[in-house]
Amino acid sequence: MFNKILIANRGEIALRVIRTCKEMGIKTVAVYSTADRDSLHVRFADEAVCIGPPSSKDSYLKISNIIAAAEITNADAIHPGYGFLSENATFSKVCKENGIKFIGASPEMIDSMGDKSSAKQTMRDAGVPTIPGSDGLIESLEHAKELAVEIVYPVILKATAGGGGKGMRVVNSEDEMESAWEMVKREAGAAFGNDGIYMEKFVVEPRHIEIQIAGDQYGKACHLSERDCSIQRRHQKLVEETPSPYMTPELRERMGEAAIKAALAVGYEGVGTVEFLVDKDRNFYFMEMNTRIQVEHTITEEVIDYDLVKEQIKLAAGEPISGRNYYPTMHAIQCRINAEDPYKNFMPSPGKITDYHCPGGHGVRIDAHAYAGYVIPPFYDSMISKLITVAQTREEAIAKMQRALDEYIIEGIKTTIPFHQKLMKDEKFRSGNFTTKFLEDWTM
Ligand code: MV4
């Protein structure tokens, strides 16, 4: 097992990793930018190293500074959390070259899953259902027009280097193709330095359901059931829950098997997520594979009673998995509390938290780095807390969430709490019958 882990991240996920390390008897090193001097991850880690000025590119994304911090402190592994360098192939490679275990995917795995078109082909070859579309990249606008007739409009153009909603355009008919083609090409070239495009049939009003997986170094993989992430706004998830209200035991079995197939096809090591789109007939299609711990891992932990960060560390250290799958016995919901004003188009609201009181009680979990007097810097992600409730049924988890949201006091800044309070009362949300389109028509 590792002796000392450096956490190359900030905020709640840095705290989350430190907590598990403490329980495992592993020493911890925090890294921080000058904007994060007063952060809880700095206070709770055994050691802390300043890695640069506020700007992410000069601190939390600065590979040389993070590696130097690991060498100075003699850390034998690095946990990257989510975001920042968690899916950066170069960082994974540099860790390896410096004899530091990267608690995440190999450079090759990150590269192969990062190219969406080739990841899709790998999955299709492995027998994982994929959305009908082009065989790999499309060479020309003319080719795109021909293909779209075959696939049947509406279609979607996607940048192969994209993901998470960046670099894609829906095309409803041939007269929209040229401008969509030019737009995706230009955006992808500018944003990713790779303007490769592929095409898919556009799935109307899908659900976003992902399967948590784990794989060990000995070729074994298992699944840990699903999370429903359909409640998103502009590709930002706001609420996640498990089990999915849309799930059936039979569909879970099929999606779980497909996710394991995906993991085995690429020899996946560690914890990961296979994202699927699920259509109105409960057909499911591979969308993306995430090679990191996700923001929403918490709800899976609550319903299967399993520490996923601990599992991640154990797998990185070479421990085997049992090989059985895990099924939810409870219902969990997570609301992301962001420093944003839901009444002003979710505009960021950084600044000082003047008063802070956390909800508590049975079935309530909070993963947060906020406290009274904390100043939320304007440089990073606006998520300041994750409020999770767990109960026997969905109805009870919602009731608990409403109670916990009402108890949550955060003064001095605007937060997404009023949004969640309204959502928990919404009939469509309560019915469980919603898709990824749900929040597009939302008004506070
Ligand atoms: C799609 C789609 C419909 N049809 N692909 C959005 C993020 C990226 N991972 C892929 N995305 C989508 N791909 C086809 N062929 C609809 C989306 C999509 C979406 C997917 C999951 C969650 C929320 C979404 C919101 C808008 C669009």
Short mmCIF file of C-alpha atoms and ligand atoms in Angstrom, two decimals:
data_model
loop_
_atom_site.label_atom_id
_atom_site.label_comp_id
_atom_site.label_asym_id
_atom_site.label_seq_id
_atom_site.Cartn_x
_atom_site.Cartn_y
_atom_site.Cartn_z
CA MET A 1 0.00 0.00 0.00
CA PHE A 2 1.07 3.60 -0.53
CA ASN A 3 2.83 5.48 2.23
CA LYS A 4 1.92 9.02 1.15
CA ILE A 5 -0.52 10.34 -1.43
CA LEU A 6 -0.40 13.82 -2.95
CA ILE A 7 -3.83 15.14 -3.89
CA ALA A 8 -3.55 17.19 -7.10
CA ASN A 9 -6.84 18.99 -6.64
CA ARG A 10 -8.76 21.41 -4.41
CA GLY A 11 -12.19 21.87 -2.89
CA GLU A 12 -14.51 19.13 -1.74
CA ILE A 13 -12.85 16.33 -3.75
CA ALA A 14 -9.45 17.07 -2.19
CA LEU A 15 -11.10 16.77 1.24
CA ARG A 16 -12.93 13.64 0.16
CA VAL A 17 -9.66 11.92 -0.80
CA ILE A 18 -7.87 13.12 2.37
CA ARG A 19 -10.66 11.59 4.50
CA THR A 20 -10.26 8.15 2.96
CA CYS A 21 -6.45 8.32 3.17
CA LYS A 22 -6.70 9.08 6.89
CA GLU A 23 -8.96 6.09 7.41
CA MET A 24 -6.47 3.91 5.52
CA GLY A 25 -3.48 5.20 7.50
CA ILE A 26 -1.95 6.85 4.42
CA LYS A 27 -0.22 10.22 4.83
CA THR A 28 -1.47 13.10 2.66
CA VAL A 29 0.00 16.08 0.85
CA ALA A 30 -2.22 18.95 -0.26
CA VAL A 31 -1.23 21.31 -3.04
CA TYR A 32 -2.75 24.76 -3.28
CA SER A 33 -2.67 28.00 -5.22
CA THR A 34 -2.21 31.30 -3.41
CA ALA A 35 -6.00 31.82 -3.72
CA ASP A 36 -6.58 28.65 -1.65
CA ARG A 37 -4.31 29.33 1.34
CA ASP A 38 -7.28 29.26 3.73
CA SER A 39 -8.90 26.15 2.26
CA LEU A 40 -9.86 23.15 4.34
CA HIS A 41 -7.86 20.73 2.19
CA VAL A 42 -4.72 22.65 3.18
CA ARG A 43 -5.70 22.49 6.84
CA PHE A 44 -6.64 18.79 6.93
CA ALA A 45 -3.73 17.33 4.94
CA ASP A 46 -0.58 16.27 6.81
CA GLU A 47 1.54 18.54 4.61
CA ALA A 48 0.75 21.28 2.11
CA VAL A 49 2.76 22.77 -0.75
CA CYS A 50 1.95 26.00 -2.57
CA ILE A 51 2.14 25.33 -6.32
CA GLY A 52 1.52 28.75 -7.81
CA PRO A 53 -0.72 31.76 -8.36
CA PRO A 54 -4.55 31.63 -8.59
CA SER A 55 -4.82 30.91 -12.32
CA SER A 56 -5.41 27.14 -12.80
CA LYS A 57 -2.96 26.92 -15.66
CA ASP A 58 -0.18 28.19 -13.37
CA SER A 59 -1.13 25.97 -10.40
CA TYR A 60 -3.56 23.03 -10.48
CA LEU A 61 -2.77 22.40 -14.16
CA LYS A 62 0.97 23.02 -13.85
CA ILE A 63 2.44 19.53 -14.15
CA SER A 64 6.04 20.49 -13.33
CA ASN A 65 5.04 22.19 -10.08
CA ILE A 66 2.89 19.27 -8.95
CA ILE A 67 5.61 16.71 -9.69
CA ALA A 68 8.12 18.90 -7.82
CA ALA A 69 5.75 19.01 -4.83
CA ALA A 70 5.50 15.19 -4.90
CA GLU A 71 9.29 14.83 -5.03
CA ILE A 72 9.95 17.32 -2.21
CA THR A 73 7.45 15.56 0.06
CA ASN A 74 8.38 12.05 -1.03
CA ALA A 75 4.82 11.12 -2.07
CA ASP A 76 4.61 7.72 -3.77
CA ALA A 77 1.25 8.28 -5.46
CA ILE A 78 -0.88 11.12 -6.82
CA HIS A 79 -4.67 11.25 -6.68
CA PRO A 80 -5.94 13.72 -9.32
CA GLY A 81 -9.62 13.94 -8.21
CA TYR A 82 -11.91 15.04 -11.06
CA GLY A 83 -11.41 17.87 -13.57
CA PHE A 84 -7.95 19.51 -13.74
CA LEU A 85 -5.36 16.81 -14.63
CA SER A 86 -7.53 13.77 -13.89
CA GLU A 87 -7.84 12.79 -17.57
CA ASN A 88 -4.62 14.29 -18.85
CA ALA A 89 -2.52 11.63 -20.64
CA THR A 90 0.67 13.71 -20.36
CA PHE A 91 0.28 14.01 -16.59
CA SER A 92 -0.37 10.27 -16.24
CA LYS A 93 2.79 9.65 -18.31
CA VAL A 94 4.98 12.11 -16.40
CA CYS A 95 3.90 10.52 -13.10
CA LYS A 96 4.95 7.12 -14.41
CA GLU A 97 8.29 8.44 -15.69
CA ASN A 98 8.99 9.87 -12.24
CA GLY A 99 8.14 6.65 -10.42
CA ILE A 100 4.96 8.06 -8.89
CA LYS A 101 1.78 5.97 -9.13
CA PHE A 102 -1.00 7.93 -10.85
CA ILE A 103 -4.29 6.89 -9.24
CA GLY A 104 -6.19 6.93 -12.51
CA ALA A 105 -5.94 5.62 -16.04
CA SER A 106 -2.79 4.91 -18.05
CA PRO A 107 -1.73 7.46 -20.69
CA GLU A 108 -2.76 5.01 -23.42
CA MET A 109 -6.22 4.48 -21.89
CA ILE A 110 -6.82 8.23 -21.51
CA ASP A 111 -5.77 8.84 -25.12
CA SER A 112 -7.87 6.01 -26.52
CA MET A 113 -11.02 7.04 -24.62
CA GLY A 114 -10.36 10.74 -25.27
CA ASP A 115 -10.73 10.26 -29.03
CA LYS A 116 -14.51 9.78 -29.12
CA SER A 117 -14.77 8.33 -32.60
CA SER A 118 -12.12 5.66 -32.05
CA ALA A 119 -13.45 4.93 -28.54
CA LYS A 120 -16.83 4.32 -30.15
CA GLN A 121 -15.34 1.97 -32.73
CA THR A 122 -13.47 0.06 -30.02
CA MET A 123 -16.74 -0.38 -28.13
CA ARG A 124 -18.70 -1.41 -31.21
CA ASP A 125 -16.04 -4.02 -32.06
CA ALA A 126 -16.34 -5.32 -28.49
CA GLY A 127 -20.09 -5.78 -28.91
CA VAL A 128 -21.22 -2.77 -26.87
CA PRO A 129 -24.28 -1.09 -28.45
CA THR A 130 -23.41 2.22 -30.15
CA ILE A 131 -25.54 4.84 -31.90
CA PRO A 132 -25.91 4.25 -35.67
CA GLY A 133 -23.66 6.65 -37.56
CA SER A 134 -20.53 7.12 -39.64
CA ASP A 135 -17.74 4.54 -39.67
CA GLY A 136 -15.13 6.74 -38.06
CA LEU A 137 -14.38 10.26 -39.23
CA ILE A 138 -16.07 12.03 -42.15
CA GLU A 139 -13.74 13.38 -44.82
CA SER A 140 -15.87 16.03 -46.53
CA LEU A 141 -19.08 18.03 -46.45
CA GLU A 142 -20.34 16.05 -49.46
CA HIS A 143 -19.69 12.80 -47.64
CA ALA A 144 -21.56 14.19 -44.62
CA LYS A 145 -24.60 15.03 -46.76
CA GLU A 146 -24.66 11.56 -48.34
CA LEU A 147 -24.33 9.85 -44.97
CA ALA A 148 -27.08 11.91 -43.35
CA VAL A 149 -29.55 10.73 -46.01
CA GLU A 150 -28.64 7.13 -45.19
CA ILE A 151 -28.79 7.64 -41.42
CA VAL A 152 -31.97 9.77 -41.79
CA TYR A 153 -32.27 13.29 -40.34
CA PRO A 154 -32.04 14.54 -37.63
CA VAL A 155 -28.36 13.70 -37.20
CA ILE A 156 -25.67 15.09 -34.93
CA LEU A 157 -22.13 16.11 -35.87
CA LYS A 158 -19.61 15.53 -33.10
CA ALA A 159 -15.98 16.56 -32.76
CA THR A 160 -13.92 13.44 -32.06
CA ALA A 161 -11.82 15.41 -29.56
CA GLY A 162 -14.95 16.84 -27.90
CA GLY A 163 -17.04 15.42 -25.10
CA GLY A 164 -19.18 16.73 -22.32
CA GLY A 165 -21.25 18.65 -24.85
CA LYS A 166 -18.45 20.65 -26.45
CA GLY A 167 -18.09 20.65 -30.25
CA MET A 168 -21.39 19.17 -31.38
CA ARG A 169 -24.31 20.34 -33.53
CA VAL A 170 -27.70 18.84 -34.35
CA VAL A 171 -28.58 18.91 -38.04
CA ASN A 172 -32.29 18.64 -38.87
CA SER A 173 -32.14 18.79 -42.67
CA GLU A 174 -29.70 19.10 -45.57
CA ASP A 175 -29.96 22.89 -45.75
CA GLU A 176 -28.52 23.10 -42.20
CA MET A 177 -25.60 20.78 -42.94
CA GLU A 178 -23.08 23.20 -44.44
CA SER A 179 -23.20 25.78 -41.63
CA ALA A 180 -23.21 23.05 -38.94
CA TRP A 181 -20.24 21.34 -40.60
CA GLU A 182 -18.26 24.58 -40.79
CA MET A 183 -19.12 25.49 -37.21
CA VAL A 184 -18.09 22.16 -35.65
CA LYS A 185 -14.88 22.10 -37.74
CA ARG A 186 -13.92 25.62 -36.69
CA GLU A 187 -14.85 25.17 -33.02
CA ALA A 188 -13.10 21.83 -32.72
CA GLY A 189 -9.95 23.07 -34.45
CA ALA A 190 -9.76 26.12 -32.17
CA ALA A 191 -10.71 24.37 -28.91
CA PHE A 192 -8.97 21.01 -29.27
CA GLY A 193 -6.45 21.45 -32.11
CA ASN A 194 -8.16 18.47 -33.77
CA ASP A 195 -11.00 19.08 -36.22
CA GLY A 196 -11.98 15.43 -36.85
CA ILE A 197 -15.77 15.02 -37.05
CA TYR A 198 -18.07 11.98 -36.95
CA MET A 199 -21.83 11.65 -37.34
CA GLU A 200 -24.61 9.90 -35.45
CA LYS A 201 -28.35 9.57 -35.61
CA PHE A 202 -29.71 12.21 -33.21
CA VAL A 203 -31.51 10.51 -30.34
CA VAL A 204 -34.45 12.72 -29.37
CA GLU A 205 -34.98 13.32 -25.64
CA PRO A 206 -32.72 10.61 -24.24
CA ARG A 207 -31.95 9.84 -20.63
CA HIS A 208 -28.35 9.99 -19.47
CA ILE A 209 -27.67 6.86 -17.44
CA GLU A 210 -24.14 5.83 -16.51
CA ILE A 211 -22.76 2.61 -15.06
CA GLN A 212 -20.03 2.66 -12.43
CA ILE A 213 -17.37 0.04 -13.09
CA ALA A 214 -14.20 -1.21 -11.41
CA GLY A 215 -11.40 -3.24 -12.95
CA ASP A 216 -8.27 -4.75 -11.43
CA GLN A 217 -4.76 -5.41 -12.79
CA TYR A 218 -5.59 -9.10 -13.32
CA GLY A 219 -8.23 -8.75 -16.01
CA LYS A 220 -11.31 -8.81 -13.80
CA ALA A 221 -14.08 -6.20 -13.90
CA CYS A 222 -17.42 -5.64 -12.21
CA HIS A 223 -20.19 -3.06 -12.27
CA LEU A 224 -21.69 -1.14 -9.38
CA SER A 225 -25.04 -0.32 -11.01
CA GLU A 226 -26.23 2.97 -12.44
CA ARG A 227 -26.63 6.67 -11.83
CA ASP A 228 -29.26 8.78 -13.59
CA CYS A 229 -27.77 12.13 -14.60
CA SER A 230 -30.56 13.41 -16.84
CA ILE A 231 -31.09 16.56 -14.75
CA GLN A 232 -28.51 18.77 -16.47
CA ARG A 233 -28.37 22.37 -17.59
CA ARG A 234 -26.04 23.23 -20.47
CA HIS A 235 -24.17 19.95 -19.88
CA GLN A 236 -23.69 20.77 -16.20
CA LYS A 237 -25.24 18.13 -13.98
CA LEU A 238 -27.29 19.55 -11.13
CA VAL A 239 -28.97 16.48 -9.64
CA GLU A 240 -27.99 12.82 -9.78
CA GLU A 241 -29.79 9.81 -8.37
CA THR A 242 -29.58 6.07 -8.06
CA PRO A 243 -31.34 3.82 -8.83
CA SER A 244 -32.62 5.51 -11.98
CA PRO A 245 -36.42 5.90 -11.88
CA TYR A 246 -36.31 4.61 -15.48
CA MET A 247 -34.39 1.43 -14.64
CA THR A 248 -35.75 -2.11 -14.64
CA PRO A 249 -33.86 -5.12 -13.23
CA GLU A 250 -33.62 -6.51 -16.74
CA LEU A 251 -32.25 -3.27 -18.24
CA ARG A 252 -29.76 -2.95 -15.37
CA GLU A 253 -28.51 -6.45 -16.11
CA ARG A 254 -28.05 -5.67 -19.81
CA MET A 255 -26.42 -2.26 -19.25
CA GLY A 256 -24.21 -3.67 -16.50
CA GLU A 257 -23.06 -6.48 -18.76
CA ALA A 258 -22.37 -4.00 -21.59
CA ALA A 259 -20.33 -1.79 -19.24
CA ILE A 260 -18.26 -4.79 -18.09
CA LYS A 261 -17.72 -5.74 -21.73
CA ALA A 262 -16.50 -2.19 -22.37
CA ALA A 263 -14.12 -2.37 -19.40
CA LEU A 264 -12.72 -5.77 -20.38
CA ALA A 265 -12.32 -4.74 -24.02
CA VAL A 266 -9.83 -2.05 -23.03
CA GLY A 267 -8.32 -3.82 -20.00
CA TYR A 268 -9.63 -1.15 -17.67
CA GLU A 269 -7.86 -0.75 -14.32
CA GLY A 270 -9.32 1.32 -11.51
CA VAL A 271 -12.76 2.83 -11.13
CA GLY A 272 -14.48 4.33 -14.15
CA THR A 273 -17.82 5.20 -15.64
CA VAL A 274 -19.46 4.09 -18.86
CA GLU A 275 -21.99 6.71 -20.01
CA PHE A 276 -25.00 5.61 -22.00
CA LEU A 277 -27.85 7.37 -23.75
CA VAL A 278 -31.14 5.55 -23.21
CA ASP A 279 -33.99 6.20 -25.65
CA LYS A 280 -37.75 6.11 -25.15
CA ASP A 281 -37.87 2.37 -25.97
CA ARG A 282 -35.13 1.63 -23.41
CA ASN A 283 -32.53 0.98 -26.10
CA PHE A 284 -29.18 2.06 -24.71
CA TYR A 285 -26.05 3.23 -26.52
CA PHE A 286 -22.44 3.78 -25.44
CA MET A 287 -21.63 7.49 -25.32
CA GLU A 288 -18.37 8.06 -23.44
CA MET A 289 -16.11 6.40 -20.93
CA ASN A 290 -14.78 8.44 -18.02
CA THR A 291 -11.49 7.34 -16.55
CA ARG A 292 -11.75 9.31 -13.28
CA ILE A 293 -13.69 9.35 -10.04
CA GLN A 294 -16.79 11.42 -10.74
CA VAL A 295 -18.51 14.18 -8.79
CA GLU A 296 -21.55 11.92 -8.39
CA HIS A 297 -19.68 8.83 -7.07
CA THR A 298 -21.17 9.62 -3.65
CA ILE A 299 -24.67 8.37 -4.41
CA THR A 300 -23.33 4.98 -5.50
CA GLU A 301 -21.36 4.81 -2.24
CA GLU A 302 -24.53 5.44 -0.26
CA VAL A 303 -26.71 2.80 -1.93
CA ILE A 304 -24.15 0.00 -2.04
CA ASP A 305 -22.31 0.96 1.17
CA TYR A 306 -18.87 1.04 -0.41
CA ASP A 307 -16.05 3.63 -0.34
CA LEU A 308 -15.16 4.16 -4.02
CA VAL A 309 -12.05 6.26 -3.31
CA LYS A 310 -10.76 3.49 -1.04
CA GLU A 311 -11.46 1.01 -3.83
CA GLN A 312 -9.65 3.27 -6.30
CA ILE A 313 -6.57 3.43 -4.06
CA LYS A 314 -6.61 -0.32 -3.44
CA LEU A 315 -6.90 -1.10 -7.16
CA ALA A 316 -4.01 1.28 -7.94
CA ALA A 317 -1.94 -0.53 -5.30
CA GLY A 318 -2.58 -3.82 -7.09
CA GLU A 319 -5.34 -5.41 -5.01
CA PRO A 320 -7.79 -7.68 -6.86
CA ILE A 321 -11.56 -7.16 -7.01
CA SER A 322 -13.97 -9.83 -5.83
CA GLY A 323 -15.53 -10.01 -9.27
CA ARG A 324 -19.15 -9.81 -8.14
CA ASN A 325 -21.44 -6.95 -9.11
CA TYR A 326 -23.10 -4.51 -6.70
CA TYR A 327 -26.78 -3.60 -6.63
CA PRO A 328 -28.56 -0.74 -4.86
CA THR A 329 -30.53 -1.56 -1.76
CA MET A 330 -31.43 2.08 -1.01
CA HIS A 331 -32.24 5.26 -2.95
CA ALA A 332 -29.84 8.22 -2.99
CA ILE A 333 -30.09 11.70 -4.50
CA GLN A 334 -27.39 14.34 -4.80
CA CYS A 335 -28.01 18.06 -5.24
CA ARG A 336 -25.03 20.12 -6.35
CA ILE A 337 -24.90 23.36 -4.38
CA ASN A 338 -23.15 25.92 -6.58
CA ALA A 339 -22.22 29.52 -5.81
CA GLU A 340 -24.52 30.69 -8.60
CA ASP A 341 -27.67 32.76 -8.80
CA PRO A 342 -30.45 30.54 -10.22
CA TYR A 343 -32.64 33.64 -10.65
CA LYS A 344 -29.99 35.25 -12.87
CA ASN A 345 -29.32 32.48 -15.35
CA PHE A 346 -27.02 30.66 -12.90
CA MET A 347 -24.52 33.52 -12.95
CA PRO A 348 -21.47 32.76 -10.74
CA SER A 349 -21.65 34.34 -7.27
CA PRO A 350 -18.21 34.14 -5.64
CA GLY A 351 -17.43 36.00 -2.41
CA LYS A 352 -17.50 35.61 1.35
CA ILE A 353 -19.81 33.15 3.10
CA THR A 354 -20.88 35.24 6.08
CA ASP A 355 -22.98 32.56 7.81
CA TYR A 356 -23.02 28.80 7.32
CA HIS A 357 -25.05 26.02 8.85
CA CYS A 358 -25.09 22.44 7.53
CA PRO A 359 -28.11 20.18 7.66
CA GLY A 360 -27.64 16.87 9.42
CA GLY A 361 -29.55 13.94 10.82
CA HIS A 362 -30.35 10.48 9.55
CA GLY A 363 -29.66 9.81 5.88
CA VAL A 364 -28.00 13.16 5.16
CA ARG A 365 -24.45 13.44 3.84
CA ILE A 366 -22.57 16.59 2.91
CA ASP A 367 -19.33 16.66 0.95
CA ALA A 368 -18.28 20.29 1.05
CA HIS A 369 -15.33 22.57 1.61
CA ALA A 370 -17.37 25.60 2.65
CA TYR A 371 -17.41 27.16 6.14
CA ALA A 372 -18.48 30.41 7.78
CA GLY A 373 -15.97 33.09 6.79
CA TYR A 374 -14.72 31.18 3.73
CA VAL A 375 -14.18 33.34 0.66
CA ILE A 376 -15.09 31.54 -2.57
CA PRO A 377 -12.43 32.54 -5.12
CA PRO A 378 -13.68 33.51 -8.59
CA PHE A 379 -11.05 31.41 -10.39
CA TYR A 380 -12.45 27.90 -10.16
CA ASP A 381 -15.54 25.75 -10.40
CA SER A 382 -18.57 27.19 -8.63
CA MET A 383 -19.58 23.96 -6.85
CA ILE A 384 -19.16 24.46 -3.10
CA SER A 385 -21.12 21.55 -1.66
CA LYS A 386 -22.80 18.27 -2.51
CA LEU A 387 -25.90 17.47 -0.47
CA ILE A 388 -26.79 13.79 -0.55
CA THR A 389 -29.77 12.05 1.01
CA VAL A 390 -30.33 8.32 1.26
CA ALA A 391 -33.49 6.47 2.21
CA GLN A 392 -35.42 3.28 1.54
CA THR A 393 -37.47 4.78 -1.30
CA ARG A 394 -37.23 7.63 -3.82
CA GLU A 395 -40.14 9.43 -2.14
CA GLU A 396 -38.40 9.33 1.24
CA ALA A 397 -35.07 10.45 -0.27
CA ILE A 398 -36.88 13.44 -1.83
CA ALA A 399 -38.63 14.25 1.46
CA LYS A 400 -35.29 14.09 3.28
CA MET A 401 -33.73 16.31 0.60
CA GLN A 402 -36.49 18.91 1.03
CA ARG A 403 -35.99 18.88 4.78
CA ALA A 404 -32.19 19.14 4.42
CA LEU A 405 -32.38 21.96 1.84
CA ASP A 406 -34.65 23.91 4.21
CA GLU A 407 -32.07 23.49 7.01
CA TYR A 408 -29.12 24.57 4.87
CA ILE A 409 -28.05 28.14 5.69
CA ILE A 410 -25.50 29.78 3.40
CA GLU A 411 -25.43 33.58 3.71
CA GLY A 412 -23.41 36.21 1.84
CA ILE A 413 -23.54 34.61 -1.60
CA LYS A 414 -26.22 33.26 -3.95
CA THR A 415 -26.54 29.48 -4.26
CA THR A 416 -28.51 26.90 -6.21
CA ILE A 417 -30.46 25.89 -3.06
CA PRO A 418 -33.65 27.71 -4.21
CA PHE A 419 -33.44 25.89 -7.55
CA HIS A 420 -33.27 22.51 -5.81
CA GLN A 421 -36.14 23.44 -3.49
CA LYS A 422 -38.28 24.24 -6.52
CA LEU A 423 -37.17 21.12 -8.39
CA MET A 424 -38.00 18.81 -5.46
CA LYS A 425 -41.61 20.12 -5.62
CA ASP A 426 -41.88 19.80 -9.41
CA GLU A 427 -44.47 17.22 -10.47
CA LYS A 428 -42.45 16.02 -13.45
CA PHE A 429 -39.35 15.52 -11.33
CA ARG A 430 -41.39 13.76 -8.65
CA SER A 431 -42.95 11.46 -11.25
CA GLY A 432 -39.46 10.34 -12.32
CA ASN A 433 -40.55 10.73 -15.92
CA PHE A 434 -38.02 13.22 -17.32
CA THR A 435 -35.24 13.35 -19.93
CA THR A 436 -32.10 15.40 -20.56
CA LYS A 437 -34.38 18.02 -22.13
CA PHE A 438 -36.21 18.67 -18.85
CA LEU A 439 -34.18 21.70 -17.70
CA GLU A 440 -34.08 23.34 -21.15
CA ASP A 441 -37.59 24.70 -20.55
CA TRP A 442 -37.00 25.47 -16.87
CA THR A 443 -37.72 28.87 -15.36
CA MET A 444 -37.25 29.73 -11.69
C1 MV4 B 1 -26.14 12.81 -28.29
C2 MV4 B 1 -27.48 13.23 -28.08
C3 MV4 B 1 -28.44 12.74 -28.93
N1 MV4 B 1 -28.10 11.91 -29.94
N2 MV4 B 1 -25.85 11.98 -29.30
C4 MV4 B 1 -24.16 15.52 -24.89
C5 MV4 B 1 -22.85 15.37 -24.21
C6 MV4 B 1 -22.09 14.37 -24.97
N3 MV4 B 1 -21.51 13.41 -24.10
C7 MV4 B 1 -23.07 13.73 -25.90
N4 MV4 B 1 -24.31 14.45 -25.76
C8 MV4 B 1 -25.39 14.09 -26.48
N5 MV4 B 1 -25.14 13.22 -27.50
C9 MV4 B 1 -26.82 11.55 -30.11
N6 MV4 B 1 -26.50 10.75 -31.12
C10 MV4 B 1 -27.75 14.09 -27.03
C11 MV4 B 1 -26.70 14.54 -26.23
C12 MV4 B 1 -27.10 15.44 -25.18
C13 MV4 B 1 -27.03 15.07 -23.85
C14 MV4 B 1 -26.54 13.85 -23.44
C15 MV4 B 1 -26.46 13.51 -22.12
C16 MV4 B 1 -26.90 14.40 -21.17
C17 MV4 B 1 -27.40 15.63 -21.52
C18 MV4 B 1 -27.45 15.98 -22.86
C19 MV4 B 1 -27.96 17.22 -23.21
C20 MV4 B 1 -28.00 17.57 -24.53
C21 MV4 B 1 -27.56 16.69 -25.50
#
